[in-house]
Amino acid sequence: MNPNNPSLITIAIDGYSSSGKSSMARHLAKTIGYRYIDSGAMYRAVALHALRNGMISHADNSVDADRLIAALPEIAIDFEVTGDTQSTLLNGENVETEIRAMAVSQCVSPVAAIPQVRHALVAMQQKMGESKGIVMDGRDIGTTVFPDAEMKVFVRASAQTRAQRRLSEMIEKGIATTFEEVLANVVSRDHIDETREESPLRCADDAVVLDNSFMSVEEQNKWLIDLYNRIISSL
Ligand code: DC
């Protein structure tokens, strides 16, 4: 509990890529007046730094882990909120659009599998959540970053549904790609995220599971707020 405001809790929302967890998490945070942190954006910002500095192989998207680990102290990640939009800052530069491009999606899972990268980002995330009143989404929030979170949700949906959702988002942003390319990326990232040694994607034992394959955005948002209200009234 935060001694200054005992009603504030920590909310961890984990799940597969493109499961819609970020939109749900952002909506919940806005509704209840909490801070929202997209931890995936932090891994993407590190991957972008690696990409820009020639640490990713063009041949197979493998990472020069030694160089990236040595560069970690030079990487500052922050978030900037303007009205309803939250942007990711990499060393002060707004990289929100660039971190969503396919080039970053293709190398982010190998970057996120490096234990030293995870340790650095987990420490930053834990600091951001020190005062509670936070909704954070990712892969290891309920298991590693905030194992004592009062509310934990694990979101799943079929790979086809998730690829279709990501494709629509990318088309909307004018990013050129195909369904096959997006589906292959979703499946490959699931595999790397689930099988890496350091905090693999896993449902926390005390998380509530939501399969949103056949739910509308409004239904998901309502489901999440109802769960929050139930948890708050039981504390
Ligand atoms: O949620 P996303 O697709 O933006 O995440 C990008 C990548 O970062 C994804 O491949 C998994 C990784 N990630 C992670 O390992 N741990 C987190 N807490 C968040 C994301």
PDB file of C-alpha atoms and ligand atoms in Angstrom:
ATOM      1  CA  MET A   1       0.000   0.000   0.000  1.00  0.00           C
ATOM      2  CA  ASN A   2       1.083   3.575  -0.622  1.00  0.00           C
ATOM      3  CA  PRO A   3       1.030   5.137   2.904  1.00  0.00           C
ATOM      4  CA  ASN A   4       0.025   8.542   1.436  1.00  0.00           C
ATOM      5  CA  ASN A   5      -2.957   7.141  -0.439  1.00  0.00           C
ATOM      6  CA  PRO A   6      -3.917   3.645   0.742  1.00  0.00           C
ATOM      7  CA  SER A   7      -6.543   3.200  -1.977  1.00  0.00           C
ATOM      8  CA  LEU A   8      -3.960   3.239  -4.795  1.00  0.00           C
ATOM      9  CA  ILE A   9      -3.054  -0.183  -6.154  1.00  0.00           C
ATOM     10  CA  THR A  10      -0.694  -1.657  -8.766  1.00  0.00           C
ATOM     11  CA  ILE A  11      -2.238  -3.143 -11.901  1.00  0.00           C
ATOM     12  CA  ALA A  12      -0.270  -5.607 -14.069  1.00  0.00           C
ATOM     13  CA  ILE A  13      -1.619  -6.523 -17.510  1.00  0.00           C
ATOM     14  CA  ASP A  14       0.349  -9.185 -19.356  1.00  0.00           C
ATOM     15  CA  GLY A  15      -0.274 -11.158 -22.488  1.00  0.00           C
ATOM     16  CA  TYR A  16       0.627 -11.984 -26.050  1.00  0.00           C
ATOM     17  CA  SER A  17       1.706  -9.396 -28.624  1.00  0.00           C
ATOM     18  CA  SER A  18      -1.193  -7.568 -30.306  1.00  0.00           C
ATOM     19  CA  SER A  19      -3.711  -9.048 -27.876  1.00  0.00           C
ATOM     20  CA  GLY A  20      -5.162  -5.577 -27.338  1.00  0.00           C
ATOM     21  CA  LYS A  21      -3.760  -5.363 -23.818  1.00  0.00           C
ATOM     22  CA  SER A  22      -2.189  -1.926 -24.343  1.00  0.00           C
ATOM     23  CA  SER A  23      -5.466  -0.333 -25.463  1.00  0.00           C
ATOM     24  CA  MET A  24      -7.311  -1.905 -22.531  1.00  0.00           C
ATOM     25  CA  ALA A  25      -4.602  -0.886 -20.074  1.00  0.00           C
ATOM     26  CA  ARG A  26      -4.503   2.693 -21.394  1.00  0.00           C
ATOM     27  CA  HIS A  27      -8.294   2.982 -21.229  1.00  0.00           C
ATOM     28  CA  LEU A  28      -8.418   1.660 -17.662  1.00  0.00           C
ATOM     29  CA  ALA A  29      -5.630   4.016 -16.525  1.00  0.00           C
ATOM     30  CA  LYS A  30      -7.420   7.013 -18.029  1.00  0.00           C
ATOM     31  CA  THR A  31     -10.772   6.031 -16.486  1.00  0.00           C
ATOM     32  CA  ILE A  32      -9.405   5.619 -12.963  1.00  0.00           C
ATOM     33  CA  GLY A  33      -6.798   8.408 -13.153  1.00  0.00           C
ATOM     34  CA  TYR A  34      -3.729   6.138 -12.940  1.00  0.00           C
ATOM     35  CA  ARG A  35      -0.396   6.465 -14.733  1.00  0.00           C
ATOM     36  CA  TYR A  36      -0.053   4.126 -17.720  1.00  0.00           C
ATOM     37  CA  ILE A  37       3.255   2.563 -18.735  1.00  0.00           C
ATOM     38  CA  ASP A  38       3.717   0.505 -21.908  1.00  0.00           C
ATOM     39  CA  SER A  39       6.734  -1.632 -20.966  1.00  0.00           C
ATOM     40  CA  GLY A  40       6.902  -3.077 -24.508  1.00  0.00           C
ATOM     41  CA  ALA A  41       7.657   0.453 -25.769  1.00  0.00           C
ATOM     42  CA  MET A  42      10.736   0.462 -23.521  1.00  0.00           C
ATOM     43  CA  TYR A  43      12.056  -2.780 -25.092  1.00  0.00           C
ATOM     44  CA  ARG A  44      11.248  -1.331 -28.519  1.00  0.00           C
ATOM     45  CA  ALA A  45      13.218   1.856 -27.737  1.00  0.00           C
ATOM     46  CA  VAL A  46      16.266  -0.233 -26.761  1.00  0.00           C
ATOM     47  CA  ALA A  47      15.861  -2.269 -29.966  1.00  0.00           C
ATOM     48  CA  LEU A  48      15.671   0.954 -32.009  1.00  0.00           C
ATOM     49  CA  HIS A  49      18.884   2.204 -30.398  1.00  0.00           C
ATOM     50  CA  ALA A  50      20.558  -1.118 -31.293  1.00  0.00           C
ATOM     51  CA  LEU A  51      19.236  -0.933 -34.855  1.00  0.00           C
ATOM     52  CA  ARG A  52      20.393   2.648 -35.371  1.00  0.00           C
ATOM     53  CA  ASN A  53      23.857   1.860 -34.059  1.00  0.00           C
ATOM     54  CA  GLY A  54      24.521  -1.177 -36.244  1.00  0.00           C
ATOM     55  CA  MET A  55      24.095  -3.771 -33.480  1.00  0.00           C
ATOM     56  CA  ILE A  56      21.484  -5.836 -35.368  1.00  0.00           C
ATOM     57  CA  SER A  57      22.525  -8.244 -38.122  1.00  0.00           C
ATOM     58  CA  HIS A  58      20.759  -7.582 -41.451  1.00  0.00           C
ATOM     59  CA  ALA A  59      20.944 -11.299 -42.219  1.00  0.00           C
ATOM     60  CA  ASP A  60      18.992 -12.764 -39.309  1.00  0.00           C
ATOM     61  CA  ASN A  61      18.071  -9.932 -36.886  1.00  0.00           C
ATOM     62  CA  SER A  62      20.482 -11.313 -34.289  1.00  0.00           C
ATOM     63  CA  VAL A  63      21.880  -8.815 -31.782  1.00  0.00           C
ATOM     64  CA  ASP A  64      25.456  -7.943 -30.873  1.00  0.00           C
ATOM     65  CA  ALA A  65      24.637  -8.472 -27.196  1.00  0.00           C
ATOM     66  CA  ASP A  66      28.057  -7.412 -25.870  1.00  0.00           C
ATOM     67  CA  ARG A  67      27.896  -4.024 -27.616  1.00  0.00           C
ATOM     68  CA  LEU A  68      24.301  -3.467 -26.564  1.00  0.00           C
ATOM     69  CA  ILE A  69      25.030  -4.324 -22.925  1.00  0.00           C
ATOM     70  CA  ALA A  70      27.976  -1.875 -22.972  1.00  0.00           C
ATOM     71  CA  ALA A  71      25.695   0.828 -24.449  1.00  0.00           C
ATOM     72  CA  LEU A  72      22.904   0.403 -21.850  1.00  0.00           C
ATOM     73  CA  PRO A  73      24.118   3.264 -19.597  1.00  0.00           C
ATOM     74  CA  GLU A  74      23.797   5.647 -22.596  1.00  0.00           C
ATOM     75  CA  ILE A  75      20.121   4.798 -23.151  1.00  0.00           C
ATOM     76  CA  ALA A  76      17.560   6.968 -21.365  1.00  0.00           C
ATOM     77  CA  ILE A  77      13.888   6.102 -21.811  1.00  0.00           C
ATOM     78  CA  ASP A  78      11.037   8.343 -20.803  1.00  0.00           C
ATOM     79  CA  PHE A  79       7.396   8.995 -21.586  1.00  0.00           C
ATOM     80  CA  GLU A  80       5.829  12.308 -22.569  1.00  0.00           C
ATOM     81  CA  VAL A  81       2.113  12.923 -22.229  1.00  0.00           C
ATOM     82  CA  THR A  82       0.418  15.515 -24.440  1.00  0.00           C
ATOM     83  CA  GLY A  83      -3.360  15.592 -24.083  1.00  0.00           C
ATOM     84  CA  ASP A  84      -4.552  12.040 -24.781  1.00  0.00           C
ATOM     85  CA  THR A  85      -1.336  10.906 -26.458  1.00  0.00           C
ATOM     86  CA  GLN A  86       1.605   9.272 -24.723  1.00  0.00           C
ATOM     87  CA  SER A  87       4.907   9.169 -26.599  1.00  0.00           C
ATOM     88  CA  THR A  88       8.091   7.227 -25.917  1.00  0.00           C
ATOM     89  CA  LEU A  89      11.287   9.255 -25.700  1.00  0.00           C
ATOM     90  CA  LEU A  90      14.705   7.764 -26.470  1.00  0.00           C
ATOM     91  CA  ASN A  91      17.421  10.070 -25.135  1.00  0.00           C
ATOM     92  CA  GLY A  92      14.905  12.912 -25.322  1.00  0.00           C
ATOM     93  CA  GLU A  93      13.798  12.207 -28.921  1.00  0.00           C
ATOM     94  CA  ASN A  94      10.182  11.278 -29.638  1.00  0.00           C
ATOM     95  CA  VAL A  95      10.418   7.815 -31.272  1.00  0.00           C
ATOM     96  CA  GLU A  96       6.792   6.730 -30.829  1.00  0.00           C
ATOM     97  CA  THR A  97       6.191   6.113 -34.554  1.00  0.00           C
ATOM     98  CA  GLU A  98       9.579   4.600 -35.321  1.00  0.00           C
ATOM     99  CA  ILE A  99       9.412   1.979 -32.543  1.00  0.00           C
ATOM    100  CA  ARG A 100       6.190   0.541 -34.075  1.00  0.00           C
ATOM    101  CA  ALA A 101       7.765  -0.100 -37.512  1.00  0.00           C
ATOM    102  CA  MET A 102       8.301  -3.669 -38.735  1.00  0.00           C
ATOM    103  CA  ALA A 103      12.119  -3.259 -38.603  1.00  0.00           C
ATOM    104  CA  VAL A 104      11.867  -2.816 -34.822  1.00  0.00           C
ATOM    105  CA  SER A 105       9.192  -5.530 -34.383  1.00  0.00           C
ATOM    106  CA  GLN A 106      11.534  -7.976 -36.089  1.00  0.00           C
ATOM    107  CA  CYS A 107      14.485  -7.432 -33.747  1.00  0.00           C
ATOM    108  CA  VAL A 108      12.784  -6.555 -30.447  1.00  0.00           C
ATOM    109  CA  SER A 109      12.256 -10.118 -29.149  1.00  0.00           C
ATOM    110  CA  PRO A 110      15.962 -11.077 -29.390  1.00  0.00           C
ATOM    111  CA  VAL A 111      16.808  -7.754 -27.683  1.00  0.00           C
ATOM    112  CA  ALA A 112      14.253  -8.456 -24.922  1.00  0.00           C
ATOM    113  CA  ALA A 113      15.753 -11.904 -24.373  1.00  0.00           C
ATOM    114  CA  ILE A 114      19.109 -10.463 -23.194  1.00  0.00           C
ATOM    115  CA  PRO A 115      19.150 -10.778 -19.372  1.00  0.00           C
ATOM    116  CA  GLN A 116      21.111  -7.522 -18.801  1.00  0.00           C
ATOM    117  CA  VAL A 117      18.582  -5.577 -20.913  1.00  0.00           C
ATOM    118  CA  ARG A 118      15.745  -7.050 -18.853  1.00  0.00           C
ATOM    119  CA  HIS A 119      17.459  -6.288 -15.522  1.00  0.00           C
ATOM    120  CA  ALA A 120      17.980  -2.642 -16.530  1.00  0.00           C
ATOM    121  CA  LEU A 121      14.403  -2.154 -17.739  1.00  0.00           C
ATOM    122  CA  VAL A 122      12.807  -4.061 -14.841  1.00  0.00           C
ATOM    123  CA  ALA A 123      14.679  -1.784 -12.393  1.00  0.00           C
ATOM    124  CA  MET A 124      13.360   1.318 -14.236  1.00  0.00           C
ATOM    125  CA  GLN A 125       9.822  -0.106 -14.268  1.00  0.00           C
ATOM    126  CA  GLN A 126       9.887  -0.909 -10.547  1.00  0.00           C
ATOM    127  CA  LYS A 127      11.008   2.666  -9.844  1.00  0.00           C
ATOM    128  CA  MET A 128       8.133   4.027 -11.949  1.00  0.00           C
ATOM    129  CA  GLY A 129       5.689   1.959  -9.863  1.00  0.00           C
ATOM    130  CA  GLU A 130       7.077   2.860  -6.433  1.00  0.00           C
ATOM    131  CA  SER A 131       4.128   5.067  -5.485  1.00  0.00           C
ATOM    132  CA  LYS A 132       1.498   2.685  -6.942  1.00  0.00           C
ATOM    133  CA  GLY A 133      -1.452   4.160  -8.860  1.00  0.00           C
ATOM    134  CA  ILE A 134       0.011   2.613 -12.018  1.00  0.00           C
ATOM    135  CA  VAL A 135      -1.222   0.363 -14.825  1.00  0.00           C
ATOM    136  CA  MET A 136       1.673  -1.347 -16.612  1.00  0.00           C
ATOM    137  CA  ASP A 137       1.352  -3.766 -19.484  1.00  0.00           C
ATOM    138  CA  GLY A 138       3.892  -6.248 -20.836  1.00  0.00           C
ATOM    139  CA  ARG A 139       4.936  -9.869 -20.597  1.00  0.00           C
ATOM    140  CA  ASP A 140       6.439 -10.231 -17.118  1.00  0.00           C
ATOM    141  CA  ILE A 141       4.734  -7.493 -15.126  1.00  0.00           C
ATOM    142  CA  GLY A 142       2.679  -9.803 -12.875  1.00  0.00           C
ATOM    143  CA  THR A 143       5.445 -12.399 -12.569  1.00  0.00           C
ATOM    144  CA  THR A 144       8.675 -10.367 -12.259  1.00  0.00           C
ATOM    145  CA  VAL A 145       8.204  -6.578 -12.197  1.00  0.00           C
ATOM    146  CA  PHE A 146       5.304  -6.381  -9.707  1.00  0.00           C
ATOM    147  CA  PRO A 147       4.783  -9.891  -8.268  1.00  0.00           C
ATOM    148  CA  ASP A 148       2.773  -8.306  -5.414  1.00  0.00           C
ATOM    149  CA  ALA A 149       0.394  -6.348  -7.679  1.00  0.00           C
ATOM    150  CA  GLU A 150      -3.134  -6.309  -6.263  1.00  0.00           C
ATOM    151  CA  MET A 151      -4.631  -6.766  -9.753  1.00  0.00           C
ATOM    152  CA  LYS A 152      -3.153  -9.041 -12.414  1.00  0.00           C
ATOM    153  CA  VAL A 153      -4.671  -9.813 -15.792  1.00  0.00           C
ATOM    154  CA  PHE A 154      -3.365 -12.125 -18.516  1.00  0.00           C
ATOM    155  CA  VAL A 155      -4.775 -11.485 -21.989  1.00  0.00           C
ATOM    156  CA  ARG A 156      -4.832 -14.049 -24.774  1.00  0.00           C
ATOM    157  CA  ALA A 157      -6.337 -14.245 -28.287  1.00  0.00           C
ATOM    158  CA  SER A 158      -5.684 -16.463 -31.319  1.00  0.00           C
ATOM    159  CA  ALA A 159      -2.618 -15.638 -33.481  1.00  0.00           C
ATOM    160  CA  GLN A 160      -4.884 -14.989 -36.498  1.00  0.00           C
ATOM    161  CA  THR A 161      -7.034 -12.509 -34.574  1.00  0.00           C
ATOM    162  CA  ARG A 162      -3.940 -10.725 -33.251  1.00  0.00           C
ATOM    163  CA  ALA A 163      -2.292 -10.557 -36.694  1.00  0.00           C
ATOM    164  CA  GLN A 164      -5.468  -9.090 -38.185  1.00  0.00           C
ATOM    165  CA  ARG A 165      -5.602  -6.448 -35.430  1.00  0.00           C
ATOM    166  CA  ARG A 166      -1.957  -5.482 -35.884  1.00  0.00           C
ATOM    167  CA  LEU A 167      -2.375  -5.337 -39.686  1.00  0.00           C
ATOM    168  CA  SER A 168      -5.326  -2.921 -39.342  1.00  0.00           C
ATOM    169  CA  GLU A 169      -3.297  -0.716 -36.968  1.00  0.00           C
ATOM    170  CA  MET A 170      -0.348  -0.662 -39.351  1.00  0.00           C
ATOM    171  CA  ILE A 171      -2.510   0.105 -42.401  1.00  0.00           C
ATOM    172  CA  GLU A 172      -4.101   2.960 -40.447  1.00  0.00           C
ATOM    173  CA  LYS A 173      -0.626   4.350 -39.754  1.00  0.00           C
ATOM    174  CA  GLY A 174       0.365   3.976 -43.427  1.00  0.00           C
ATOM    175  CA  ILE A 175       2.971   1.272 -42.699  1.00  0.00           C
ATOM    176  CA  ALA A 176       3.386  -1.062 -45.712  1.00  0.00           C
ATOM    177  CA  THR A 177       3.017  -4.780 -44.877  1.00  0.00           C
ATOM    178  CA  THR A 178       0.947  -7.910 -45.580  1.00  0.00           C
ATOM    179  CA  PHE A 179      -1.185 -10.240 -43.422  1.00  0.00           C
ATOM    180  CA  GLU A 180       1.313 -13.087 -43.973  1.00  0.00           C
ATOM    181  CA  GLU A 181       4.249 -10.941 -42.845  1.00  0.00           C
ATOM    182  CA  VAL A 182       2.425  -9.755 -39.723  1.00  0.00           C
ATOM    183  CA  LEU A 183       1.219 -13.273 -38.849  1.00  0.00           C
ATOM    184  CA  ALA A 184       4.749 -14.674 -39.230  1.00  0.00           C
ATOM    185  CA  ASN A 185       6.070 -11.911 -36.958  1.00  0.00           C
ATOM    186  CA  VAL A 186       3.356 -12.546 -34.311  1.00  0.00           C
ATOM    187  CA  VAL A 187       4.044 -16.318 -34.286  1.00  0.00           C
ATOM    188  CA  SER A 188       7.821 -15.849 -34.164  1.00  0.00           C
ATOM    189  CA  ARG A 189       7.622 -13.303 -31.326  1.00  0.00           C
ATOM    190  CA  ASP A 190       5.279 -15.597 -29.332  1.00  0.00           C
ATOM    191  CA  HIS A 191       7.833 -18.371 -29.661  1.00  0.00           C
ATOM    192  CA  ILE A 192      10.820 -16.226 -28.578  1.00  0.00           C
ATOM    193  CA  ASP A 193       8.849 -14.596 -25.732  1.00  0.00           C
ATOM    194  CA  GLU A 194       7.605 -17.960 -24.401  1.00  0.00           C
ATOM    195  CA  THR A 195      10.872 -19.871 -24.656  1.00  0.00           C
ATOM    196  CA  ARG A 196      13.492 -17.332 -23.529  1.00  0.00           C
ATOM    197  CA  GLU A 197      15.304 -18.260 -20.328  1.00  0.00           C
ATOM    198  CA  GLU A 198      14.958 -14.932 -18.527  1.00  0.00           C
ATOM    199  CA  SER A 199      11.359 -14.244 -17.381  1.00  0.00           C
ATOM    200  CA  PRO A 200       9.538 -15.936 -20.265  1.00  0.00           C
ATOM    201  CA  LEU A 201       5.969 -14.909 -21.101  1.00  0.00           C
ATOM    202  CA  ARG A 202       3.934 -16.855 -18.573  1.00  0.00           C
ATOM    203  CA  CYS A 203       0.616 -16.351 -16.849  1.00  0.00           C
ATOM    204  CA  ALA A 204       1.102 -15.547 -13.134  1.00  0.00           C
ATOM    205  CA  ASP A 205      -0.622 -18.099 -10.886  1.00  0.00           C
ATOM    206  CA  ASP A 206      -2.804 -15.382  -9.384  1.00  0.00           C
ATOM    207  CA  ALA A 207      -3.698 -13.596 -12.662  1.00  0.00           C
ATOM    208  CA  VAL A 208      -7.232 -13.470 -14.049  1.00  0.00           C
ATOM    209  CA  VAL A 209      -7.178 -14.780 -17.659  1.00  0.00           C
ATOM    210  CA  LEU A 210      -9.110 -13.023 -20.419  1.00  0.00           C
ATOM    211  CA  ASP A 211      -9.466 -14.499 -23.923  1.00  0.00           C
ATOM    212  CA  ASN A 212     -10.692 -11.564 -25.971  1.00  0.00           C
ATOM    213  CA  SER A 213     -10.729 -13.239 -29.417  1.00  0.00           C
ATOM    214  CA  PHE A 214     -14.454 -12.618 -29.760  1.00  0.00           C
ATOM    215  CA  MET A 215     -14.914  -9.486 -27.671  1.00  0.00           C
ATOM    216  CA  SER A 216     -15.434  -5.917 -28.845  1.00  0.00           C
ATOM    217  CA  VAL A 217     -13.205  -3.162 -27.496  1.00  0.00           C
ATOM    218  CA  GLU A 218     -16.120  -1.847 -25.412  1.00  0.00           C
ATOM    219  CA  GLU A 219     -16.754  -5.298 -23.899  1.00  0.00           C
ATOM    220  CA  GLN A 220     -13.070  -5.672 -22.962  1.00  0.00           C
ATOM    221  CA  ASN A 221     -12.937  -2.225 -21.376  1.00  0.00           C
ATOM    222  CA  LYS A 222     -16.079  -2.926 -19.355  1.00  0.00           C
ATOM    223  CA  TRP A 223     -14.742  -6.323 -18.263  1.00  0.00           C
ATOM    224  CA  LEU A 224     -11.530  -4.695 -17.000  1.00  0.00           C
ATOM    225  CA  ILE A 225     -13.254  -1.880 -15.112  1.00  0.00           C
ATOM    226  CA  ASP A 226     -15.690  -4.348 -13.506  1.00  0.00           C
ATOM    227  CA  LEU A 227     -12.708  -6.434 -12.343  1.00  0.00           C
ATOM    228  CA  TYR A 228     -10.970  -3.325 -10.971  1.00  0.00           C
ATOM    229  CA  ASN A 229     -14.118  -2.326  -9.057  1.00  0.00           C
ATOM    230  CA  ARG A 230     -14.474  -5.825  -7.603  1.00  0.00           C
ATOM    231  CA  ILE A 231     -10.841  -5.847  -6.461  1.00  0.00           C
ATOM    232  CA  ILE A 232     -10.985  -2.354  -4.970  1.00  0.00           C
ATOM    233  CA  SER A 233     -14.163  -3.143  -3.023  1.00  0.00           C
ATOM    234  CA  SER A 234     -12.603  -6.328  -1.614  1.00  0.00           C
ATOM    235  CA  LEU A 235      -9.482  -4.573  -0.216  1.00  0.00           C
TER     236      LEU A 235
HETATM  237  O1   DC B   1       4.021  -5.429 -26.420  1.00  0.00           O
HETATM  238  P1   DC B   1       4.976  -5.222 -27.573  1.00  0.00           P
HETATM  239  O2   DC B   1       4.666  -6.059 -28.785  1.00  0.00           O
HETATM  240  O3   DC B   1       5.165  -3.789 -27.914  1.00  0.00           O
HETATM  241  O4   DC B   1       6.395  -5.759 -27.016  1.00  0.00           O
HETATM  242  C1   DC B   1       7.551  -5.698 -27.779  1.00  0.00           C
HETATM  243  C2   DC B   1       8.492  -6.829 -27.414  1.00  0.00           C
HETATM  244  O5   DC B   1       9.057  -6.604 -26.117  1.00  0.00           O
HETATM  245  C3   DC B   1       7.880  -8.232 -27.409  1.00  0.00           C
HETATM  246  O6   DC B   1       8.487  -9.043 -28.387  1.00  0.00           O
HETATM  247  C4   DC B   1       8.188  -8.797 -26.054  1.00  0.00           C
HETATM  248  C5   DC B   1       9.010  -7.794 -25.340  1.00  0.00           C
HETATM  249  N1   DC B   1       8.515  -7.459 -24.008  1.00  0.00           N
HETATM  250  C6   DC B   1       9.030  -8.162 -22.954  1.00  0.00           C
HETATM  251  O7   DC B   1       9.818  -9.080 -23.155  1.00  0.00           O
HETATM  252  N2   DC B   1       8.660  -7.846 -21.692  1.00  0.00           N
HETATM  253  C7   DC B   1       7.790  -6.854 -21.455  1.00  0.00           C
HETATM  254  N3   DC B   1       7.459  -6.551 -20.200  1.00  0.00           N
HETATM  255  C8   DC B   1       7.230  -6.136 -22.538  1.00  0.00           C
HETATM  256  C9   DC B   1       7.596  -6.470 -23.814  1.00  0.00           C
END
